[in-house]
Amino acid sequence: MNTPDPLAGFFAADTPPAMDRVFRTAVMERVARRRFQIELALRCVATLCLLAGLALVAPVLQRLAGLLGRDLSEVLVILALSGGIAFIGHAWLTRAASFEWPRLRLF
Amino acid sequence: MTSQPTDAALVAAARSGQDAAFARIVDRYQAPIRAFLRRLCPWEGDADDMAQEAFLTAWTQLRGLRDPGRLKPWLFAIAWRKAKGQARSMARTRQRDHDWQDMRPEADDPQPDKAIALGQALAQLSPEQRAAVSLCLGEGWTHAEAAGVLDMPLGTVKSHVLRGRARLADILGVDDEHA
């Protein structure tokens, strides 16, 4: 017959509770913080890449704008005015009793 | 009767972004991981902080886990690496913490006598011996499993357990027939 391990009692007395909500909350807070840091870093990198891309194509865009600007300027003005009128009309037709500014959400 | 999800299912859910699944992983393994780290580190606060760091590392590296069914040894391996890495920095703050403990009028969470005796006895073993003894005697792992987690040769783990066990029995005044 196997005798019980005399050291096992010492180890059993040293075990934390099987369920610890405080510990779990602390871990999940750290996870949320880490996720925020990762997302922030990724968005910063994406923004830098976008800026770098725009800087690379800027000369080409400037040249295109110079070539097409005169011909397209009247069309662009008409499009902008139409868009503005459509936006205001939509806002007027779907107006609510109380106005709510759109919420600014980063993520 | 509700069946408990397997480790592999929880890992898959956590990988897909479900925080609730990762919280269940934490619930499932916080006790053995904290017990393991508390045996490696004499200060409970440091050990629990390391355990939180270990779970955070696990969350970050969850996609790198090749076999989700082997979540438990993977978590213990992360905890062991944390303990090895932070041993030096904690040694520097140990004296400061010790002074603070002495200043406290009464312990916040009084430990049973056996736990205190075990902590004092474990402190006299090397970190490797403590880790091997904690896994094999405290958690009931086989020598081979412990060798995999601690990244040590099997013979070394056996030696650590044998010597550590004899030392513990000697310090604790236990008549050890298992040695």
Coordinates of C-alpha atoms in Angstrom, one line a residue:
Chain A
M1 CA 0.0 0.0 0.0
N2 CA 1.3 3.5 -0.9
T3 CA 1.9 5.8 2.1
P4 CA 0.8 9.4 1.6
D5 CA 3.6 11.8 0.6
P6 CA 4.5 13.7 3.8
L7 CA 5.7 16.7 1.7
A8 CA 2.4 16.9 -0.2
G9 CA 0.6 18.4 2.8
F10 CA 3.1 21.3 2.8
F11 CA 2.5 22.0 -0.9
A12 CA -1.3 21.7 -0.5
A13 CA -1.3 24.4 2.2
D14 CA 0.5 26.8 -0.2
T15 CA -2.1 26.8 -3.0
P16 CA -3.9 30.1 -3.9
P17 CA -7.8 29.9 -4.2
A18 CA -9.1 28.2 -7.3
M19 CA -11.2 31.2 -8.2
D20 CA -9.8 34.7 -7.8
R21 CA -11.9 37.5 -9.5
V22 CA -9.5 40.2 -8.4
F23 CA -6.6 38.5 -10.1
R24 CA -8.6 37.8 -13.2
T25 CA -9.7 41.5 -13.4
A26 CA -6.1 42.6 -13.0
V27 CA -4.9 40.4 -15.8
M28 CA -7.7 41.5 -18.1
E29 CA -7.0 45.1 -17.4
R30 CA -3.4 44.6 -18.5
V31 CA -4.6 42.8 -21.6
A32 CA -6.9 45.7 -22.4
R33 CA -4.0 48.2 -21.9
R34 CA -1.7 46.1 -24.1
R35 CA -4.4 45.9 -26.8
F36 CA -4.7 49.7 -26.8
Q37 CA -1.0 50.1 -27.0
I38 CA -0.7 47.7 -30.0
E39 CA -3.6 49.3 -31.8
L40 CA -2.2 52.8 -31.2
A41 CA 1.2 51.7 -32.5
L42 CA -0.4 50.1 -35.6
R43 CA -2.4 53.2 -36.3
C44 CA 0.7 55.4 -36.0
V45 CA 2.6 53.2 -38.4
A46 CA -0.4 53.2 -40.8
T47 CA -0.6 57.0 -40.7
L48 CA 3.2 57.3 -41.2
C49 CA 3.0 55.0 -44.2
L50 CA 0.1 57.0 -45.6
L51 CA 1.9 60.3 -45.2
A52 CA 5.0 58.8 -46.8
G53 CA 3.0 57.5 -49.7
L54 CA 1.3 60.9 -50.2
A55 CA 4.7 62.6 -50.1
L56 CA 5.9 60.2 -52.8
V57 CA 3.0 60.8 -55.1
A58 CA 2.7 64.5 -54.3
P59 CA 4.7 65.8 -57.3
V60 CA 2.6 63.7 -59.7
L61 CA -0.7 64.9 -58.1
Q62 CA 0.5 68.5 -58.3
R63 CA 1.3 68.1 -61.9
L64 CA -2.1 66.5 -62.6
A65 CA -3.9 69.2 -60.7
G66 CA -2.1 71.8 -62.7
L67 CA -3.0 70.1 -66.0
L68 CA -6.6 69.3 -65.2
G69 CA -7.4 72.0 -62.7
R70 CA -8.7 74.6 -65.2
D71 CA -10.9 72.2 -67.1
L72 CA -12.3 70.5 -64.0
S73 CA -12.7 73.5 -61.7
E74 CA -16.2 74.3 -62.9
V75 CA -17.3 70.7 -62.7
L76 CA -15.8 70.4 -59.2
V77 CA -17.6 73.5 -58.0
I78 CA -21.0 72.1 -59.3
L79 CA -20.3 68.7 -57.7
A80 CA -19.4 70.4 -54.4
L81 CA -22.5 72.6 -54.4
S82 CA -24.7 69.6 -55.3
G83 CA -23.2 67.5 -52.6
G84 CA -23.7 70.3 -50.0
I85 CA -27.3 70.8 -51.0
A86 CA -28.0 67.1 -50.9
F87 CA -26.4 66.8 -47.5
I88 CA -28.4 69.7 -46.1
G89 CA -31.6 68.4 -47.7
H90 CA -31.1 65.0 -46.2
A91 CA -30.4 66.4 -42.8
W92 CA -33.6 68.6 -43.1
L93 CA -35.8 65.7 -44.2
T94 CA -34.5 63.3 -41.5
R95 CA -34.2 65.8 -38.7
A96 CA -34.9 64.5 -35.2
A97 CA -36.5 66.4 -32.3
S98 CA -33.2 66.7 -30.6
F99 CA -29.9 67.1 -32.4
E100 CA -27.0 64.8 -31.6
W101 CA -23.5 65.5 -32.7
P102 CA -21.8 62.4 -34.1
R103 CA -19.7 60.6 -31.4
L104 CA -16.0 60.7 -31.9
R105 CA -14.7 57.2 -31.7
L106 CA -11.0 56.5 -32.0
F107 CA -11.5 52.7 -32.2
Chain B
M1 CA -24.7 19.3 -16.5
T2 CA -22.6 21.8 -18.4
S3 CA -19.4 20.5 -20.1
Q4 CA -16.3 22.5 -19.6
P5 CA -14.7 23.8 -22.9
T6 CA -11.3 22.2 -23.7
D7 CA -8.1 24.2 -23.6
A8 CA -8.0 24.0 -27.4
A9 CA -11.5 25.4 -27.7
L10 CA -10.7 28.3 -25.3
V11 CA -7.4 29.0 -27.2
A12 CA -9.3 29.1 -30.5
A13 CA -11.9 31.5 -29.1
A14 CA -9.3 33.7 -27.5
R15 CA -7.4 33.8 -30.7
S16 CA -10.5 35.0 -32.5
G17 CA -10.6 38.0 -30.1
Q18 CA -13.0 36.7 -27.4
D19 CA -11.8 38.2 -24.1
A20 CA -14.2 36.0 -22.2
A21 CA -12.4 32.9 -23.4
F22 CA -9.0 34.3 -22.3
A23 CA -10.6 35.2 -18.9
R24 CA -11.6 31.5 -18.6
I25 CA -8.1 30.4 -19.3
V26 CA -6.9 32.8 -16.6
D27 CA -9.5 31.3 -14.2
R28 CA -8.5 27.8 -15.0
Y29 CA -4.7 28.2 -14.5
Q30 CA -4.2 31.1 -12.2
A31 CA -4.0 29.0 -9.1
P32 CA -1.3 26.5 -10.2
I33 CA 0.7 29.2 -12.0
R34 CA 0.6 31.5 -8.9
A35 CA 1.5 28.6 -6.6
F36 CA 4.4 27.7 -8.9
L37 CA 5.7 31.3 -8.9
R38 CA 5.2 31.8 -5.2
R39 CA 7.4 28.9 -4.6
L40 CA 10.1 30.4 -6.8
C41 CA 9.7 33.9 -5.4
P42 CA 9.5 34.5 -1.6
W43 CA 7.3 37.5 -1.9
E44 CA 3.7 36.9 -2.8
G45 CA 3.1 40.3 -4.3
D46 CA 6.1 39.8 -6.7
A47 CA 5.0 36.3 -7.6
D48 CA 1.4 37.4 -8.4
D49 CA 2.7 40.4 -10.4
M50 CA 4.9 37.9 -12.3
A51 CA 1.9 35.7 -12.8
Q52 CA 0.0 38.6 -14.3
E53 CA 2.9 39.3 -16.6
A54 CA 3.0 35.7 -17.6
F55 CA -0.7 35.7 -18.6
L56 CA -0.2 39.0 -20.5
T57 CA 2.7 37.4 -22.4
A58 CA 0.6 34.4 -23.1
W59 CA -2.2 36.6 -24.5
T60 CA 0.4 38.4 -26.7
Q61 CA 1.9 35.2 -28.0
L62 CA -1.2 33.1 -28.2
R63 CA -1.0 32.8 -32.0
G64 CA 2.4 31.3 -31.6
L65 CA 1.1 28.3 -29.6
R66 CA 1.5 25.4 -32.0
D67 CA -0.5 22.8 -30.0
P68 CA -3.4 24.4 -28.2
G69 CA -4.0 21.2 -26.3
R70 CA -0.6 21.7 -24.5
L71 CA -1.7 25.1 -23.1
K72 CA -0.8 24.2 -19.5
P73 CA 2.9 23.3 -20.0
W74 CA 3.2 26.3 -22.4
L75 CA 1.9 28.7 -19.7
F76 CA 4.2 27.2 -17.1
A77 CA 7.2 27.6 -19.5
I78 CA 6.3 31.3 -19.9
A79 CA 6.1 31.6 -16.1
W80 CA 9.4 29.9 -15.6
R81 CA 11.1 32.2 -18.1
K82 CA 9.6 35.2 -16.3
A83 CA 10.8 34.0 -13.0
K84 CA 14.3 33.5 -14.3
G85 CA 14.4 36.9 -16.0
Q86 CA 13.0 38.8 -13.0
A87 CA 15.0 37.0 -10.4
R88 CA 17.8 39.5 -10.5
S89 CA 15.7 42.6 -10.4
M90 CA 13.6 41.2 -7.6
A91 CA 16.7 40.4 -5.6
R92 CA 17.5 44.1 -5.6
T93 CA 14.1 45.0 -4.2
R94 CA 13.9 42.0 -1.8
Q95 CA 15.5 43.8 1.1
R96 CA 13.3 46.8 0.7
D97 CA 10.2 44.6 0.6
H98 CA 11.5 42.7 3.6
D99 CA 11.8 45.9 5.6
W100 CA 8.3 46.9 4.6
Q101 CA 6.9 43.5 5.6
D102 CA 8.6 44.0 9.0
M103 CA 6.9 47.4 9.4
R104 CA 3.4 46.0 8.8
P105 CA 1.5 45.6 12.1
E106 CA -0.1 42.3 10.9
A107 CA 0.0 40.3 7.8
D108 CA -2.9 41.1 5.4
D109 CA -3.3 37.4 4.4
P110 CA -2.1 35.2 7.2
Q111 CA -0.6 32.0 5.8
P112 CA -1.0 28.6 7.4
D113 CA 2.1 27.5 9.4
K114 CA 2.8 24.8 6.8
A115 CA 2.9 27.3 4.0
I116 CA 5.3 29.5 5.9
A117 CA 7.5 26.6 6.7
L118 CA 7.5 25.5 3.1
G119 CA 8.4 28.9 1.9
Q120 CA 11.3 29.2 4.3
A121 CA 12.5 25.7 3.3
L122 CA 12.2 26.4 -0.4
A123 CA 14.2 29.6 0.0
Q124 CA 17.2 27.5 0.8
L125 CA 17.1 25.6 -2.5
S126 CA 18.5 26.9 -5.8
P127 CA 15.9 28.4 -8.2
E128 CA 16.3 25.3 -10.5
Q129 CA 15.7 22.9 -7.6
R130 CA 12.8 25.0 -6.4
A131 CA 11.2 24.9 -9.9
A132 CA 11.7 21.2 -10.3
V133 CA 10.5 20.3 -6.9
S134 CA 7.4 22.6 -7.2
L135 CA 6.4 21.0 -10.5
C136 CA 7.0 17.4 -9.6
L137 CA 6.0 17.5 -5.9
G138 CA 3.6 20.4 -5.8
E139 CA 1.8 20.0 -9.1
G140 CA 2.3 16.2 -9.6
W141 CA 4.1 16.5 -12.9
T142 CA 6.3 13.7 -14.2
H143 CA 10.0 14.3 -14.5
A144 CA 9.8 14.3 -18.3
E145 CA 7.0 17.0 -18.3
A146 CA 9.0 19.2 -15.9
A147 CA 12.1 18.8 -18.1
G148 CA 10.1 20.0 -21.1
V149 CA 8.8 23.0 -19.3
L150 CA 12.0 24.0 -17.6
D151 CA 14.1 23.3 -20.7
M152 CA 16.5 21.1 -18.8
P153 CA 17.8 17.5 -19.5
L154 CA 15.7 14.8 -17.8
G155 CA 18.6 13.6 -15.7
T156 CA 19.1 17.1 -14.3
V157 CA 15.5 17.4 -13.3
K158 CA 15.6 14.0 -11.6
S159 CA 18.7 15.1 -9.7
H160 CA 17.1 18.4 -8.7
V161 CA 14.0 16.7 -7.5
L162 CA 15.9 14.1 -5.5
R163 CA 18.2 16.5 -3.9
G164 CA 15.6 19.2 -3.4
R165 CA 13.2 16.7 -1.8
A166 CA 15.8 15.4 0.6
R167 CA 16.8 18.9 1.6
L168 CA 13.2 19.9 2.1
A169 CA 12.5 16.8 4.2
D170 CA 15.6 17.6 6.3
I171 CA 14.7 21.2 6.8
L172 CA 11.0 20.5 7.5
G173 CA 11.8 17.6 9.8
V174 CA 9.8 15.2 7.8
D175 CA 10.6 11.5 7.7
D176 CA 10.7 11.0 3.9
E177 CA 10.4 7.4 2.7
H178 CA 9.7 8.6 -0.8
A179 CA 13.2 9.9 -1.4

